[in-house]
Amino acid sequence: MHRRQFLLGAAALASPAPLLAQGAPNVGANRLVLLGNKGGPSIRAYAPSPSCSLLVWNGVPYVIDVGYGVTFKLVESGFPLPALRYAFITHHHSDHNLEAASLPYNAWAVGLKTPVDVYGPKGVEALVERGLAAQKFDIDTRMTDEGRPDLRKLVVAHAYDEGEVMRNGEVVVTALRNKHPPIVDSFALKFSLGGKTIVFSGDTTYFPPLADFAKGADYLVHEVAYGPALEALAQRNPNAATILDHLKASHTMAEDVGRIAKAAGCKTLVLNHFVPGDDKNLTDEKWTAAVRTQFDGPVIVGRDLLSIAL
Ligand SMILES: [Zn+2]
Ligand SMILES: [Zn+2]
């Protein structure tokens, strides 16, 4: 397995930081919160915002994807930002990684003083390092002027590849390379929490191996696209000539999401990363009906800030 760890700043952490940072604020009950649920980087309204979810298990928070708006959505959900501990990026489209550096920064600005581990496909080191480097003047100033700790020493970026991403106590995170051309390093992520299993599809076209990866999962959080609405979406993006081809080759139509859920035998299917994400004609009933052609288990149509107790 290929794995590299990149330590920002001079004071490298000698050993893995504890799962739950000492003195971190209480983050509340076990839950899955769908923070941002639209596919793609376009911002046309406050909600839905680009991809981000929060998983809380035994007092430890895991943020999955850090699209634009993740900081605000975490705050709005009642999450105490200084408790930020782990972030996982499924791939380097910006609707999944735009706040890789600004989320830790924003947490630091309101009191973060404990380590943050950011996991992502290769390139995550540069993404975080350069993002913080861009704020060198501000960070240096606030350290001397306000007595804050060095943020660059708190944030550790880890590049992961397919296989085990992280293991800490009973929590194991594993990655499956999915199919999201032209991006090669794009992954589904499985959180085995010791009692519950949550799988995130990441961005992918119909990808049957995902069903095995998500076998028996308590929750399969799967991206979804609505075929008949894609033409209209393409017309709204006049500077992206081949966007329709990309959408069809790189995302999963709702009926195929149902096929994956059925083959996986997941206990509950959760839809997120809607493409289109802001078409008012696409009601919850329409999304559900398309999935229902293949899957007859429980389906939750995601919306920003929807919290699911675990
Ligand atoms: Zn995306
Ligand atoms: Zn993507």
PDB file of C-alpha atoms and ligand atoms in Angstrom:
ATOM      1  CA  MET A   1       0.000   0.000   0.000  1.00  0.00           C
ATOM      2  CA  HIS A   2       1.268   3.392  -0.917  1.00  0.00           C
ATOM      3  CA  ARG A   3       0.928   5.950   1.775  1.00  0.00           C
ATOM      4  CA  ARG A   4       2.785   9.089   2.552  1.00  0.00           C
ATOM      5  CA  GLN A   5       2.482  11.350   5.473  1.00  0.00           C
ATOM      6  CA  PHE A   6       3.309  14.967   5.138  1.00  0.00           C
ATOM      7  CA  LEU A   7       3.963  17.010   8.191  1.00  0.00           C
ATOM      8  CA  LEU A   8       3.465  20.709   8.033  1.00  0.00           C
ATOM      9  CA  GLY A   9       5.845  22.831   9.992  1.00  0.00           C
ATOM     10  CA  ALA A  10       8.903  21.811  11.942  1.00  0.00           C
ATOM     11  CA  ALA A  11       7.346  20.238  15.012  1.00  0.00           C
ATOM     12  CA  ALA A  12       6.213  16.930  13.572  1.00  0.00           C
ATOM     13  CA  LEU A  13       3.915  14.922  15.767  1.00  0.00           C
ATOM     14  CA  ALA A  14       5.955  12.019  17.094  1.00  0.00           C
ATOM     15  CA  SER A  15       3.142   9.475  17.261  1.00  0.00           C
ATOM     16  CA  PRO A  16      -0.448   9.298  16.039  1.00  0.00           C
ATOM     17  CA  ALA A  17      -2.557  11.789  17.869  1.00  0.00           C
ATOM     18  CA  PRO A  18      -5.342  10.287  19.958  1.00  0.00           C
ATOM     19  CA  LEU A  19      -8.686   9.661  18.316  1.00  0.00           C
ATOM     20  CA  LEU A  20     -10.296  12.196  20.581  1.00  0.00           C
ATOM     21  CA  ALA A  21      -8.165  15.251  21.181  1.00  0.00           C
ATOM     22  CA  GLN A  22      -7.811  16.056  24.864  1.00  0.00           C
ATOM     23  CA  GLY A  23      -9.768  19.076  25.921  1.00  0.00           C
ATOM     24  CA  ALA A  24     -11.740  19.236  22.685  1.00  0.00           C
ATOM     25  CA  PRO A  25     -15.321  20.478  22.990  1.00  0.00           C
ATOM     26  CA  ASN A  26     -18.195  18.016  23.224  1.00  0.00           C
ATOM     27  CA  VAL A  27     -19.582  17.290  19.776  1.00  0.00           C
ATOM     28  CA  GLY A  28     -22.769  15.564  20.863  1.00  0.00           C
ATOM     29  CA  ALA A  29     -24.536  12.347  19.967  1.00  0.00           C
ATOM     30  CA  ASN A  30     -23.665   9.775  17.315  1.00  0.00           C
ATOM     31  CA  ARG A  31     -25.048  11.010  14.019  1.00  0.00           C
ATOM     32  CA  LEU A  32     -24.615  11.532  10.318  1.00  0.00           C
ATOM     33  CA  VAL A  33     -25.269  15.098   9.184  1.00  0.00           C
ATOM     34  CA  LEU A  34     -25.666  15.898   5.505  1.00  0.00           C
ATOM     35  CA  LEU A  35     -24.126  19.357   5.427  1.00  0.00           C
ATOM     36  CA  GLY A  36     -23.862  20.071   1.713  1.00  0.00           C
ATOM     37  CA  ASN A  37     -25.605  18.081  -0.954  1.00  0.00           C
ATOM     38  CA  LYS A  38     -25.193  19.520  -4.410  1.00  0.00           C
ATOM     39  CA  GLY A  39     -22.883  18.174  -7.074  1.00  0.00           C
ATOM     40  CA  GLY A  40     -20.497  20.556  -8.794  1.00  0.00           C
ATOM     41  CA  PRO A  41     -18.801  23.794  -7.741  1.00  0.00           C
ATOM     42  CA  SER A  42     -21.418  26.292  -8.941  1.00  0.00           C
ATOM     43  CA  ILE A  43     -22.806  28.533  -6.206  1.00  0.00           C
ATOM     44  CA  ARG A  44     -26.214  29.954  -7.013  1.00  0.00           C
ATOM     45  CA  ALA A  45     -27.762  29.917  -3.576  1.00  0.00           C
ATOM     46  CA  TYR A  46     -26.790  29.242   0.034  1.00  0.00           C
ATOM     47  CA  ALA A  47     -28.369  25.809  -0.118  1.00  0.00           C
ATOM     48  CA  PRO A  48     -27.781  23.251  -1.331  1.00  0.00           C
ATOM     49  CA  SER A  49     -24.061  23.805  -1.011  1.00  0.00           C
ATOM     50  CA  PRO A  50     -21.263  21.620  -2.403  1.00  0.00           C
ATOM     51  CA  SER A  51     -20.291  18.286  -0.921  1.00  0.00           C
ATOM     52  CA  CYS A  52     -19.688  17.890   2.782  1.00  0.00           C
ATOM     53  CA  SER A  53     -20.952  15.581   5.494  1.00  0.00           C
ATOM     54  CA  LEU A  54     -20.286  15.128   9.199  1.00  0.00           C
ATOM     55  CA  LEU A  55     -20.064  11.839  11.015  1.00  0.00           C
ATOM     56  CA  VAL A  56     -19.932  11.806  14.800  1.00  0.00           C
ATOM     57  CA  TRP A  57     -19.140   8.563  16.581  1.00  0.00           C
ATOM     58  CA  ASN A  58     -18.296   8.204  20.275  1.00  0.00           C
ATOM     59  CA  GLY A  59     -17.526  11.880  20.612  1.00  0.00           C
ATOM     60  CA  VAL A  60     -15.180  11.996  17.606  1.00  0.00           C
ATOM     61  CA  PRO A  61     -16.082  14.076  14.538  1.00  0.00           C
ATOM     62  CA  TYR A  62     -15.202  13.080  10.986  1.00  0.00           C
ATOM     63  CA  VAL A  63     -15.855  15.511   8.149  1.00  0.00           C
ATOM     64  CA  ILE A  64     -16.225  13.875   4.743  1.00  0.00           C
ATOM     65  CA  ASP A  65     -15.427  16.240   1.875  1.00  0.00           C
ATOM     66  CA  VAL A  66     -14.852  19.907   2.449  1.00  0.00           C
ATOM     67  CA  GLY A  67     -16.611  21.707  -0.394  1.00  0.00           C
ATOM     68  CA  TYR A  68     -17.224  25.438  -0.295  1.00  0.00           C
ATOM     69  CA  GLY A  69     -19.468  26.313   2.610  1.00  0.00           C
ATOM     70  CA  VAL A  70     -18.501  23.478   4.928  1.00  0.00           C
ATOM     71  CA  THR A  71     -17.467  25.891   7.679  1.00  0.00           C
ATOM     72  CA  PHE A  72     -20.781  27.717   7.650  1.00  0.00           C
ATOM     73  CA  LYS A  73     -22.781  24.500   7.477  1.00  0.00           C
ATOM     74  CA  LEU A  74     -20.895  23.031  10.436  1.00  0.00           C
ATOM     75  CA  VAL A  75     -21.553  26.174  12.469  1.00  0.00           C
ATOM     76  CA  GLU A  76     -25.187  26.211  11.447  1.00  0.00           C
ATOM     77  CA  SER A  77     -25.549  22.569  12.476  1.00  0.00           C
ATOM     78  CA  GLY A  78     -24.370  23.505  15.972  1.00  0.00           C
ATOM     79  CA  PHE A  79     -20.949  21.913  15.632  1.00  0.00           C
ATOM     80  CA  PRO A  80     -18.211  23.578  17.747  1.00  0.00           C
ATOM     81  CA  LEU A  81     -15.456  24.307  15.208  1.00  0.00           C
ATOM     82  CA  PRO A  82     -12.563  24.031  17.711  1.00  0.00           C
ATOM     83  CA  ALA A  83     -13.499  20.329  17.970  1.00  0.00           C
ATOM     84  CA  LEU A  84     -12.465  19.742  14.349  1.00  0.00           C
ATOM     85  CA  ARG A  85     -10.405  16.542  14.326  1.00  0.00           C
ATOM     86  CA  TYR A  86     -10.514  14.620  11.016  1.00  0.00           C
ATOM     87  CA  ALA A  87     -11.319  15.542   7.434  1.00  0.00           C
ATOM     88  CA  PHE A  88     -11.416  13.127   4.503  1.00  0.00           C
ATOM     89  CA  ILE A  89     -11.424  14.225   0.865  1.00  0.00           C
ATOM     90  CA  THR A  90     -12.743  11.722  -1.690  1.00  0.00           C
ATOM     91  CA  HIS A  91     -11.112  13.369  -4.744  1.00  0.00           C
ATOM     92  CA  HIS A  92      -9.722  16.664  -5.892  1.00  0.00           C
ATOM     93  CA  HIS A  93     -12.661  18.231  -7.648  1.00  0.00           C
ATOM     94  CA  SER A  94     -13.114  21.561  -5.939  1.00  0.00           C
ATOM     95  CA  ASP A  95     -16.700  20.856  -4.895  1.00  0.00           C
ATOM     96  CA  HIS A  96     -15.048  18.377  -2.496  1.00  0.00           C
ATOM     97  CA  ASN A  97     -11.857  20.123  -1.425  1.00  0.00           C
ATOM     98  CA  LEU A  98     -12.158  23.905  -1.682  1.00  0.00           C
ATOM     99  CA  GLU A  99     -12.033  24.355   2.111  1.00  0.00           C
ATOM    100  CA  ALA A 100      -9.148  21.943   2.746  1.00  0.00           C
ATOM    101  CA  ALA A 101      -7.106  24.745   4.268  1.00  0.00           C
ATOM    102  CA  SER A 102      -9.815  27.256   5.131  1.00  0.00           C
ATOM    103  CA  LEU A 103     -11.801  24.857   7.336  1.00  0.00           C
ATOM    104  CA  PRO A 104      -8.846  24.264   9.707  1.00  0.00           C
ATOM    105  CA  TYR A 105      -8.085  27.987   9.492  1.00  0.00           C
ATOM    106  CA  ASN A 106     -11.631  28.914  10.448  1.00  0.00           C
ATOM    107  CA  ALA A 107     -11.550  26.436  13.340  1.00  0.00           C
ATOM    108  CA  TRP A 108      -8.267  27.981  14.513  1.00  0.00           C
ATOM    109  CA  ALA A 109      -9.755  31.454  14.319  1.00  0.00           C
ATOM    110  CA  VAL A 110     -12.336  30.431  16.921  1.00  0.00           C
ATOM    111  CA  GLY A 111     -10.051  28.534  19.261  1.00  0.00           C
ATOM    112  CA  LEU A 112      -8.681  25.321  17.708  1.00  0.00           C
ATOM    113  CA  LYS A 113      -5.573  24.238  19.603  1.00  0.00           C
ATOM    114  CA  THR A 114      -5.559  20.482  18.971  1.00  0.00           C
ATOM    115  CA  PRO A 115      -4.339  18.421  15.963  1.00  0.00           C
ATOM    116  CA  VAL A 116      -6.331  18.097  12.753  1.00  0.00           C
ATOM    117  CA  ASP A 117      -5.622  15.268  10.310  1.00  0.00           C
ATOM    118  CA  VAL A 118      -6.656  15.830   6.697  1.00  0.00           C
ATOM    119  CA  TYR A 119      -6.730  12.725   4.507  1.00  0.00           C
ATOM    120  CA  GLY A 120      -6.974  12.890   0.738  1.00  0.00           C
ATOM    121  CA  PRO A 121      -5.683  11.428  -2.500  1.00  0.00           C
ATOM    122  CA  LYS A 122      -2.160  12.490  -3.433  1.00  0.00           C
ATOM    123  CA  GLY A 123      -1.928  16.206  -3.844  1.00  0.00           C
ATOM    124  CA  VAL A 124      -3.601  16.797  -0.503  1.00  0.00           C
ATOM    125  CA  GLU A 125      -0.279  17.815   1.038  1.00  0.00           C
ATOM    126  CA  ALA A 126       0.219  20.652  -1.446  1.00  0.00           C
ATOM    127  CA  LEU A 127      -3.411  21.637  -1.217  1.00  0.00           C
ATOM    128  CA  VAL A 128      -3.223  22.132   2.546  1.00  0.00           C
ATOM    129  CA  GLU A 129       0.329  23.425   2.722  1.00  0.00           C
ATOM    130  CA  ARG A 130      -0.115  26.018  -0.016  1.00  0.00           C
ATOM    131  CA  GLY A 131      -3.504  27.036   1.278  1.00  0.00           C
ATOM    132  CA  LEU A 132      -1.999  27.822   4.658  1.00  0.00           C
ATOM    133  CA  ALA A 133       1.096  29.347   3.056  1.00  0.00           C
ATOM    134  CA  ALA A 134      -1.185  31.779   1.254  1.00  0.00           C
ATOM    135  CA  GLN A 135      -2.206  33.017   4.712  1.00  0.00           C
ATOM    136  CA  LYS A 136       1.339  33.170   6.095  1.00  0.00           C
ATOM    137  CA  PHE A 137       1.096  36.880   6.823  1.00  0.00           C
ATOM    138  CA  ASP A 138      -2.180  36.526   8.696  1.00  0.00           C
ATOM    139  CA  ILE A 139      -1.153  33.417  10.644  1.00  0.00           C
ATOM    140  CA  ASP A 140       2.225  34.882  11.631  1.00  0.00           C
ATOM    141  CA  THR A 141       0.582  38.126  12.649  1.00  0.00           C
ATOM    142  CA  ARG A 142      -2.051  36.482  14.808  1.00  0.00           C
ATOM    143  CA  MET A 143       0.566  34.273  16.463  1.00  0.00           C
ATOM    144  CA  THR A 144       2.655  37.245  17.597  1.00  0.00           C
ATOM    145  CA  ASP A 145      -0.167  39.741  18.028  1.00  0.00           C
ATOM    146  CA  GLU A 146      -2.808  37.486  19.582  1.00  0.00           C
ATOM    147  CA  GLY A 147      -0.700  34.658  21.036  1.00  0.00           C
ATOM    148  CA  ARG A 148      -2.291  31.913  18.974  1.00  0.00           C
ATOM    149  CA  PRO A 149      -0.563  28.542  18.361  1.00  0.00           C
ATOM    150  CA  ASP A 150       1.026  27.864  14.961  1.00  0.00           C
ATOM    151  CA  LEU A 151      -1.784  26.454  12.836  1.00  0.00           C
ATOM    152  CA  ARG A 152       0.750  24.915  10.430  1.00  0.00           C
ATOM    153  CA  LYS A 153       1.944  22.641  13.224  1.00  0.00           C
ATOM    154  CA  LEU A 154      -1.561  21.510  14.122  1.00  0.00           C
ATOM    155  CA  VAL A 155      -2.642  20.430  10.645  1.00  0.00           C
ATOM    156  CA  VAL A 156      -1.248  17.171   9.246  1.00  0.00           C
ATOM    157  CA  ALA A 157      -2.057  16.165   5.657  1.00  0.00           C
ATOM    158  CA  HIS A 158      -1.989  12.471   4.735  1.00  0.00           C
ATOM    159  CA  ALA A 159      -2.084  11.181   1.159  1.00  0.00           C
ATOM    160  CA  TYR A 160      -3.971   7.906   0.870  1.00  0.00           C
ATOM    161  CA  ASP A 161      -4.451   5.322  -1.850  1.00  0.00           C
ATOM    162  CA  GLU A 162      -6.798   2.380  -2.203  1.00  0.00           C
ATOM    163  CA  GLY A 163      -7.000   0.212   0.918  1.00  0.00           C
ATOM    164  CA  GLU A 164      -6.769   1.150   4.569  1.00  0.00           C
ATOM    165  CA  VAL A 165      -6.727   4.888   5.052  1.00  0.00           C
ATOM    166  CA  MET A 166      -6.788   5.192   8.814  1.00  0.00           C
ATOM    167  CA  ARG A 167      -7.069   2.900  11.817  1.00  0.00           C
ATOM    168  CA  ASN A 168      -7.452   4.224  15.313  1.00  0.00           C
ATOM    169  CA  GLY A 169      -8.993   2.098  18.041  1.00  0.00           C
ATOM    170  CA  GLU A 170     -12.136   0.447  16.741  1.00  0.00           C
ATOM    171  CA  VAL A 171     -12.495   2.906  13.884  1.00  0.00           C
ATOM    172  CA  VAL A 172     -11.193   1.797  10.484  1.00  0.00           C
ATOM    173  CA  VAL A 173     -11.516   3.862   7.317  1.00  0.00           C
ATOM    174  CA  THR A 174     -10.938   2.140   3.977  1.00  0.00           C
ATOM    175  CA  ALA A 175     -10.928   3.433   0.403  1.00  0.00           C
ATOM    176  CA  LEU A 176     -12.101   1.863  -2.842  1.00  0.00           C
ATOM    177  CA  ARG A 177     -10.997   3.455  -6.092  1.00  0.00           C
ATOM    178  CA  ASN A 178     -14.227   4.294  -7.908  1.00  0.00           C
ATOM    179  CA  LYS A 179     -14.791   5.417 -11.507  1.00  0.00           C
ATOM    180  CA  HIS A 180     -14.895   9.165 -12.015  1.00  0.00           C
ATOM    181  CA  PRO A 181     -13.047   9.952 -15.244  1.00  0.00           C
ATOM    182  CA  PRO A 182     -10.878  11.746 -16.038  1.00  0.00           C
ATOM    183  CA  ILE A 183      -9.856  11.681 -12.371  1.00  0.00           C
ATOM    184  CA  VAL A 184      -7.995   8.487 -11.455  1.00  0.00           C
ATOM    185  CA  ASP A 185      -7.507   9.107  -7.748  1.00  0.00           C
ATOM    186  CA  SER A 186     -11.165   9.178  -6.814  1.00  0.00           C
ATOM    187  CA  PHE A 187     -12.428   7.034  -3.970  1.00  0.00           C
ATOM    188  CA  ALA A 188     -15.406   5.681  -2.092  1.00  0.00           C
ATOM    189  CA  LEU A 189     -14.816   5.663   1.662  1.00  0.00           C
ATOM    190  CA  LYS A 190     -16.037   3.158   4.223  1.00  0.00           C
ATOM    191  CA  PHE A 191     -16.211   4.039   7.912  1.00  0.00           C
ATOM    192  CA  SER A 192     -16.277   0.904  10.068  1.00  0.00           C
ATOM    193  CA  LEU A 193     -17.035   2.388  13.432  1.00  0.00           C
ATOM    194  CA  GLY A 194     -17.368  -0.679  15.578  1.00  0.00           C
ATOM    195  CA  GLY A 195     -21.100  -1.146  15.590  1.00  0.00           C
ATOM    196  CA  LYS A 196     -22.096   0.784  12.489  1.00  0.00           C
ATOM    197  CA  THR A 197     -20.799   0.923   8.931  1.00  0.00           C
ATOM    198  CA  ILE A 198     -21.258   4.011   6.782  1.00  0.00           C
ATOM    199  CA  VAL A 199     -20.140   4.091   3.156  1.00  0.00           C
ATOM    200  CA  PHE A 200     -19.777   7.181   0.988  1.00  0.00           C
ATOM    201  CA  SER A 201     -19.725   6.527  -2.754  1.00  0.00           C
ATOM    202  CA  GLY A 202     -17.769   9.661  -3.553  1.00  0.00           C
ATOM    203  CA  ASP A 203     -18.244  10.819  -7.138  1.00  0.00           C
ATOM    204  CA  THR A 204     -18.547   7.866  -9.472  1.00  0.00           C
ATOM    205  CA  THR A 205     -20.316   6.569 -12.490  1.00  0.00           C
ATOM    206  CA  TYR A 206     -22.278   3.314 -12.097  1.00  0.00           C
ATOM    207  CA  PHE A 207     -19.686   1.096 -10.471  1.00  0.00           C
ATOM    208  CA  PRO A 208     -20.843  -2.416  -9.470  1.00  0.00           C
ATOM    209  CA  PRO A 209     -17.774  -3.192  -7.267  1.00  0.00           C
ATOM    210  CA  LEU A 210     -19.106  -0.513  -4.938  1.00  0.00           C
ATOM    211  CA  ALA A 211     -21.923  -2.879  -4.000  1.00  0.00           C
ATOM    212  CA  ASP A 212     -19.444  -5.387  -2.569  1.00  0.00           C
ATOM    213  CA  PHE A 213     -17.552  -2.619  -0.791  1.00  0.00           C
ATOM    214  CA  ALA A 214     -20.818  -1.455   0.787  1.00  0.00           C
ATOM    215  CA  LYS A 215     -22.167  -4.937   1.533  1.00  0.00           C
ATOM    216  CA  GLY A 216     -24.607  -4.799   4.420  1.00  0.00           C
ATOM    217  CA  ALA A 217     -23.722  -1.198   5.285  1.00  0.00           C
ATOM    218  CA  ASP A 218     -26.038   0.533   7.711  1.00  0.00           C
ATOM    219  CA  TYR A 219     -26.006   3.603   5.491  1.00  0.00           C
ATOM    220  CA  LEU A 220     -24.858   3.919   1.902  1.00  0.00           C
ATOM    221  CA  VAL A 221     -24.509   7.610   1.066  1.00  0.00           C
ATOM    222  CA  HIS A 222     -24.523   7.663  -2.725  1.00  0.00           C
ATOM    223  CA  GLU A 223     -24.194  10.456  -5.257  1.00  0.00           C
ATOM    224  CA  VAL A 224     -27.057  10.723  -7.712  1.00  0.00           C
ATOM    225  CA  ALA A 225     -27.870  12.256 -11.100  1.00  0.00           C
ATOM    226  CA  TYR A 226     -31.203  12.609 -12.855  1.00  0.00           C
ATOM    227  CA  GLY A 227     -30.782  11.751 -16.525  1.00  0.00           C
ATOM    228  CA  PRO A 228     -33.712  13.631 -18.054  1.00  0.00           C
ATOM    229  CA  ALA A 229     -32.617  16.910 -16.402  1.00  0.00           C
ATOM    230  CA  LEU A 230     -29.004  16.899 -17.543  1.00  0.00           C
ATOM    231  CA  GLU A 231     -29.611  18.555 -20.942  1.00  0.00           C
ATOM    232  CA  ALA A 232     -31.115  21.590 -19.249  1.00  0.00           C
ATOM    233  CA  LEU A 233     -28.208  21.743 -16.813  1.00  0.00           C
ATOM    234  CA  ALA A 234     -25.706  21.718 -19.700  1.00  0.00           C
ATOM    235  CA  GLN A 235     -27.500  24.646 -21.315  1.00  0.00           C
ATOM    236  CA  ARG A 236     -27.061  26.665 -18.142  1.00  0.00           C
ATOM    237  CA  ASN A 237     -23.261  26.253 -18.377  1.00  0.00           C
ATOM    238  CA  PRO A 238     -22.465  27.965 -21.696  1.00  0.00           C
ATOM    239  CA  ASN A 239     -18.706  27.997 -21.059  1.00  0.00           C
ATOM    240  CA  ALA A 240     -18.462  24.217 -20.520  1.00  0.00           C
ATOM    241  CA  ALA A 241     -18.875  22.654 -23.955  1.00  0.00           C
ATOM    242  CA  THR A 242     -18.371  19.019 -22.946  1.00  0.00           C
ATOM    243  CA  ILE A 243     -20.083  19.073 -19.549  1.00  0.00           C
ATOM    244  CA  LEU A 244     -22.923  16.808 -20.690  1.00  0.00           C
ATOM    245  CA  ASP A 245     -20.452  14.093 -21.742  1.00  0.00           C
ATOM    246  CA  HIS A 246     -18.671  14.431 -18.392  1.00  0.00           C
ATOM    247  CA  LEU A 247     -21.892  14.138 -16.415  1.00  0.00           C
ATOM    248  CA  LYS A 248     -22.955  10.974 -18.208  1.00  0.00           C
ATOM    249  CA  ALA A 249     -19.532   9.306 -18.013  1.00  0.00           C
ATOM    250  CA  SER A 250     -18.685  10.263 -14.443  1.00  0.00           C
ATOM    251  CA  HIS A 251     -21.877  10.183 -12.381  1.00  0.00           C
ATOM    252  CA  THR A 252     -24.547   7.629 -11.487  1.00  0.00           C
ATOM    253  CA  MET A 253     -28.120   7.911 -12.680  1.00  0.00           C
ATOM    254  CA  ALA A 254     -30.763   7.446  -9.992  1.00  0.00           C
ATOM    255  CA  GLU A 255     -31.917   4.059 -11.306  1.00  0.00           C
ATOM    256  CA  ASP A 256     -28.340   2.760 -11.167  1.00  0.00           C
ATOM    257  CA  VAL A 257     -27.957   4.073  -7.615  1.00  0.00           C
ATOM    258  CA  GLY A 258     -30.934   1.843  -6.804  1.00  0.00           C
ATOM    259  CA  ARG A 259     -29.155  -1.097  -8.447  1.00  0.00           C
ATOM    260  CA  ILE A 260     -26.064  -0.568  -6.296  1.00  0.00           C
ATOM    261  CA  ALA A 261     -28.137  -0.256  -3.114  1.00  0.00           C
ATOM    262  CA  LYS A 262     -30.030  -3.429  -3.918  1.00  0.00           C
ATOM    263  CA  ALA A 263     -26.869  -5.413  -4.721  1.00  0.00           C
ATOM    264  CA  ALA A 264     -25.199  -4.092  -1.571  1.00  0.00           C
ATOM    265  CA  GLY A 265     -28.182  -4.946   0.573  1.00  0.00           C
ATOM    266  CA  CYS A 266     -27.575  -1.738   2.490  1.00  0.00           C
ATOM    267  CA  LYS A 267     -29.992  -1.061   5.336  1.00  0.00           C
ATOM    268  CA  THR A 268     -30.671   2.536   4.290  1.00  0.00           C
ATOM    269  CA  LEU A 269     -29.787   4.421   1.131  1.00  0.00           C
ATOM    270  CA  VAL A 270     -29.025   8.113   1.490  1.00  0.00           C
ATOM    271  CA  LEU A 271     -28.902  10.273  -1.636  1.00  0.00           C
ATOM    272  CA  ASN A 272     -26.501  13.201  -1.825  1.00  0.00           C
ATOM    273  CA  HIS A 273     -24.438  15.132  -4.384  1.00  0.00           C
ATOM    274  CA  PHE A 274     -27.493  15.836  -6.521  1.00  0.00           C
ATOM    275  CA  VAL A 275     -26.911  16.582 -10.210  1.00  0.00           C
ATOM    276  CA  PRO A 276     -28.637  18.847 -10.950  1.00  0.00           C
ATOM    277  CA  GLY A 277     -28.550  20.136  -7.409  1.00  0.00           C
ATOM    278  CA  ASP A 278     -30.857  23.097  -7.705  1.00  0.00           C
ATOM    279  CA  ASP A 279     -33.569  22.178 -10.215  1.00  0.00           C
ATOM    280  CA  LYS A 280     -36.820  23.046  -8.439  1.00  0.00           C
ATOM    281  CA  ASN A 281     -38.740  20.594 -10.639  1.00  0.00           C
ATOM    282  CA  LEU A 282     -36.855  17.688  -9.101  1.00  0.00           C
ATOM    283  CA  THR A 283     -38.869  16.948  -6.009  1.00  0.00           C
ATOM    284  CA  ASP A 284     -37.959  14.383  -3.372  1.00  0.00           C
ATOM    285  CA  GLU A 285     -40.675  12.198  -4.865  1.00  0.00           C
ATOM    286  CA  LYS A 286     -39.040  12.251  -8.295  1.00  0.00           C
ATOM    287  CA  TRP A 287     -35.625  11.254  -6.956  1.00  0.00           C
ATOM    288  CA  THR A 288     -37.158   8.538  -4.807  1.00  0.00           C
ATOM    289  CA  ALA A 289     -39.333   7.177  -7.608  1.00  0.00           C
ATOM    290  CA  ALA A 290     -36.324   6.782  -9.901  1.00  0.00           C
ATOM    291  CA  VAL A 291     -34.378   4.891  -7.228  1.00  0.00           C
ATOM    292  CA  ARG A 292     -37.429   2.829  -6.294  1.00  0.00           C
ATOM    293  CA  THR A 293     -37.490   1.249  -9.752  1.00  0.00           C
ATOM    294  CA  GLN A 294     -34.608  -0.891  -8.451  1.00  0.00           C
ATOM    295  CA  PHE A 295     -34.435  -0.669  -4.649  1.00  0.00           C
ATOM    296  CA  ASP A 296     -37.302  -1.142  -2.225  1.00  0.00           C
ATOM    297  CA  GLY A 297     -35.475  -0.434   1.053  1.00  0.00           C
ATOM    298  CA  PRO A 298     -35.515   2.821   3.011  1.00  0.00           C
ATOM    299  CA  VAL A 299     -34.372   5.868   1.013  1.00  0.00           C
ATOM    300  CA  ILE A 300     -33.463   9.246   2.497  1.00  0.00           C
ATOM    301  CA  VAL A 301     -33.319  12.172   0.078  1.00  0.00           C
ATOM    302  CA  GLY A 302     -30.532  14.349   1.423  1.00  0.00           C
ATOM    303  CA  ARG A 303     -30.842  18.036   2.124  1.00  0.00           C
ATOM    304  CA  ASP A 304     -28.473  20.441   3.800  1.00  0.00           C
ATOM    305  CA  LEU A 305     -28.279  20.056   7.596  1.00  0.00           C
ATOM    306  CA  LEU A 306     -30.404  16.894   7.698  1.00  0.00           C
ATOM    307  CA  SER A 307     -29.228  14.962  10.758  1.00  0.00           C
ATOM    308  CA  ILE A 308     -29.623  11.181  11.037  1.00  0.00           C
ATOM    309  CA  ALA A 309     -29.176   9.629  14.469  1.00  0.00           C
ATOM    310  CA  LEU A 310     -26.844   6.611  14.503  1.00  0.00           C
TER     311      LEU A 310
HETATM  312 ZN    ZN B   1     -18.568  16.402  -7.071  1.00  0.00          ZN
HETATM  313 ZN    ZN B   2     -16.077  14.962  -8.885  1.00  0.00          ZN
END
